[in-house]
Short mmCIF file of C-alpha atoms and ligand atoms in Angstrom, two decimals:
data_model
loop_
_atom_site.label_atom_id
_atom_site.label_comp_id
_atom_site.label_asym_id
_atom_site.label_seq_id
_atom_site.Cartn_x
_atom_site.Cartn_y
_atom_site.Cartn_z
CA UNK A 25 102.68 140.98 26.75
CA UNK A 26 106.02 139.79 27.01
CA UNK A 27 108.42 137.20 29.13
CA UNK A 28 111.77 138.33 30.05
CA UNK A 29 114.29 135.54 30.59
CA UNK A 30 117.02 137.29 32.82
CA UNK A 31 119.66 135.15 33.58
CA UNK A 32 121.24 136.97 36.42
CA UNK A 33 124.68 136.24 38.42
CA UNK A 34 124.45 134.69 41.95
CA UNK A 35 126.08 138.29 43.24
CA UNK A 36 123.31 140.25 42.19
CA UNK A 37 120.49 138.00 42.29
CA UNK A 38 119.59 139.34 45.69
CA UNK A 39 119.36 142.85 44.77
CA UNK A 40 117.41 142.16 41.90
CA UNK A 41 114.48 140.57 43.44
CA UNK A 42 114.36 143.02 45.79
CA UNK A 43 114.16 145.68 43.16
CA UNK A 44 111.47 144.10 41.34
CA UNK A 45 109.52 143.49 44.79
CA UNK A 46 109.57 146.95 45.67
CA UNK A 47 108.38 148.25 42.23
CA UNK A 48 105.50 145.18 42.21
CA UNK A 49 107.01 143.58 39.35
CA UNK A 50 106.28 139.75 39.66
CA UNK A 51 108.71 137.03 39.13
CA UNK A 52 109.55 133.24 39.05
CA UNK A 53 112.88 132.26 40.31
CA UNK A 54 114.64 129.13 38.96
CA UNK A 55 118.31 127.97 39.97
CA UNK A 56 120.63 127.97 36.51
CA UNK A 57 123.89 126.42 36.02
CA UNK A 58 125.78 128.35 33.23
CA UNK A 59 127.30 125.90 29.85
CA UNK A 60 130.65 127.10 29.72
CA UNK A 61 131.86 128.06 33.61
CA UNK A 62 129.34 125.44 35.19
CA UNK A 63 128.86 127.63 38.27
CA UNK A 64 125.53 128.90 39.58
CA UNK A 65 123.18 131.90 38.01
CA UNK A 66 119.64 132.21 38.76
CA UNK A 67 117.42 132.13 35.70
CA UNK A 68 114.01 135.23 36.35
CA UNK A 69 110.92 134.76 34.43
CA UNK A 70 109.06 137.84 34.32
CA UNK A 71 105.65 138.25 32.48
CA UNK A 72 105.20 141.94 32.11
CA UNK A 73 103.13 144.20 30.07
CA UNK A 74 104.75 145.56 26.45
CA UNK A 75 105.07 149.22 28.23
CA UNK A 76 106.91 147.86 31.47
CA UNK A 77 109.62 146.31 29.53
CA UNK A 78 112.12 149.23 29.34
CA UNK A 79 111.29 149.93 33.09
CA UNK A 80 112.09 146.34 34.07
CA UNK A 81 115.35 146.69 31.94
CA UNK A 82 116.38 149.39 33.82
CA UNK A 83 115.75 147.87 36.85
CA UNK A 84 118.09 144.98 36.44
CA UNK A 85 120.48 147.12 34.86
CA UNK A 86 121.19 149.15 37.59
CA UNK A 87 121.59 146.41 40.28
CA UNK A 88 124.17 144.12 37.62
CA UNK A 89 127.76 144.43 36.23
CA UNK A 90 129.46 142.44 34.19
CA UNK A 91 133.21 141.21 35.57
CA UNK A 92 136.24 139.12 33.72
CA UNK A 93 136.64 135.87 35.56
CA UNK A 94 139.78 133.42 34.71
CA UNK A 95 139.29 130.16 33.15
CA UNK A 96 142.53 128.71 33.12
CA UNK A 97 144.48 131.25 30.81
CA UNK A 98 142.19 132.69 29.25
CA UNK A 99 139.93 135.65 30.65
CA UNK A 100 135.87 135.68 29.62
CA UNK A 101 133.82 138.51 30.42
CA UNK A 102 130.53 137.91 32.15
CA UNK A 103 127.58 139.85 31.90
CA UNK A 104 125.93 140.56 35.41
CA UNK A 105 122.93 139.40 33.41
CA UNK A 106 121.81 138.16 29.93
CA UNK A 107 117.85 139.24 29.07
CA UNK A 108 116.38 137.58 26.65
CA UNK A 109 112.99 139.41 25.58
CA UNK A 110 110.34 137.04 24.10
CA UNK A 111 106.57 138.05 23.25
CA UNK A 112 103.71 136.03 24.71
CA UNK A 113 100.69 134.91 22.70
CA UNK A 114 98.18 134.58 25.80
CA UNK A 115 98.74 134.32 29.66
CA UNK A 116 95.60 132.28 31.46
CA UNK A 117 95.85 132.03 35.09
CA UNK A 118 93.16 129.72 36.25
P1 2BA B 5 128.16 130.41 31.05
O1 2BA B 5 127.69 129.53 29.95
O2 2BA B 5 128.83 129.74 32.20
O3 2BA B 5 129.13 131.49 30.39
C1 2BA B 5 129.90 132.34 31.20
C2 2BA B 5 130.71 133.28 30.32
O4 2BA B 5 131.66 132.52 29.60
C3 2BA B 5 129.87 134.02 29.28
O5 2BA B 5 129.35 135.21 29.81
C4 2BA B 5 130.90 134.28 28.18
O6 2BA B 5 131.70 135.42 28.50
C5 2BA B 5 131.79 133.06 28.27
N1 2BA B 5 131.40 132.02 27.32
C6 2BA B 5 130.26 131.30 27.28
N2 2BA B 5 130.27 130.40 26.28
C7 2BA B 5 131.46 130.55 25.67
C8 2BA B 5 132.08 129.90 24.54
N3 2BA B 5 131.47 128.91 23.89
N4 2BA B 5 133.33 130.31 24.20
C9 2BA B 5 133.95 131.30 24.87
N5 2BA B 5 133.43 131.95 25.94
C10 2BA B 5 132.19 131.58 26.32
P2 2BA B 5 127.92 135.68 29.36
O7 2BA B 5 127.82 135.64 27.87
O8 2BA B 5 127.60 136.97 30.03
O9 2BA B 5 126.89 134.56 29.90
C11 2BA B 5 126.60 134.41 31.30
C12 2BA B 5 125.64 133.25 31.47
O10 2BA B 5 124.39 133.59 30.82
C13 2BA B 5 126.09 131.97 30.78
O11 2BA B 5 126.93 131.25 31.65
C14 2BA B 5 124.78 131.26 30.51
O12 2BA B 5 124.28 130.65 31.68
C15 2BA B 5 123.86 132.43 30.16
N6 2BA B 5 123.81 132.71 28.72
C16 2BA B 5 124.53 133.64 28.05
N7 2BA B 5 124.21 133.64 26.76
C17 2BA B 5 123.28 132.69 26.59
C18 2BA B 5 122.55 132.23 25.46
N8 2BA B 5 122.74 132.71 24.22
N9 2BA B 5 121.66 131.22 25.64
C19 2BA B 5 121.47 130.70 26.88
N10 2BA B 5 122.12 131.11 27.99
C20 2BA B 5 123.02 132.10 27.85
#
């Protein structure tokens, strides 16, 4: 089994849920603040099986784009979502 940790932007957060609603893939919604811009993203954790990974991937991918936002001069590019992919020892629900 496996957790993603998506960390999605506010603008897409939305549509993501309601993608992994609709395909019955369960999640856990926490509000994020990001380090470097301080402004809002939503952090997902989703416990999936190994084989939905790449499905779940897709899923987010396809809802998300990144976009270059200005921070003073300078210009940073950021992603319409970070994934981290961790694996998980045991899951007990009790
Ligand atoms: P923030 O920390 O607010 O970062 C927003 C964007 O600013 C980043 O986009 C990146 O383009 C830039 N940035 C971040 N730290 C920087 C630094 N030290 N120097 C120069 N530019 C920097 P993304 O990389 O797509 O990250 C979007 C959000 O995802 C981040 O928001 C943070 O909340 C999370 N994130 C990204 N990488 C992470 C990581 N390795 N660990 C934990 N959270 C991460």
């Amino acid at each position: 089994m496996k957790l993603i940790i998506a960390i999605v932007q506010d603008d897409y957060i939305n549509k993501v849920i309601k993608v992994l609603m609709d395909n019955k893939i369960r999640t856990t919604k926490l509000s994020s603040t990001g380090g470097f811009l301080k402004s809002g993203n939503t952090t997902l954790f989703i416990g999936v099986e190994d084989k939905e990974v790449d499905k779940v991937v897709e899923l987010i991918k396809e809802q998300c784009e990144s976009k270059n936002v200005k921070t003073g001069k300078e210009e940073v590019t950021v992603g319409g979502a970070n994934l981290f992919i961790v694996d998980i020892d045991r899951h007990i629900k009790i």
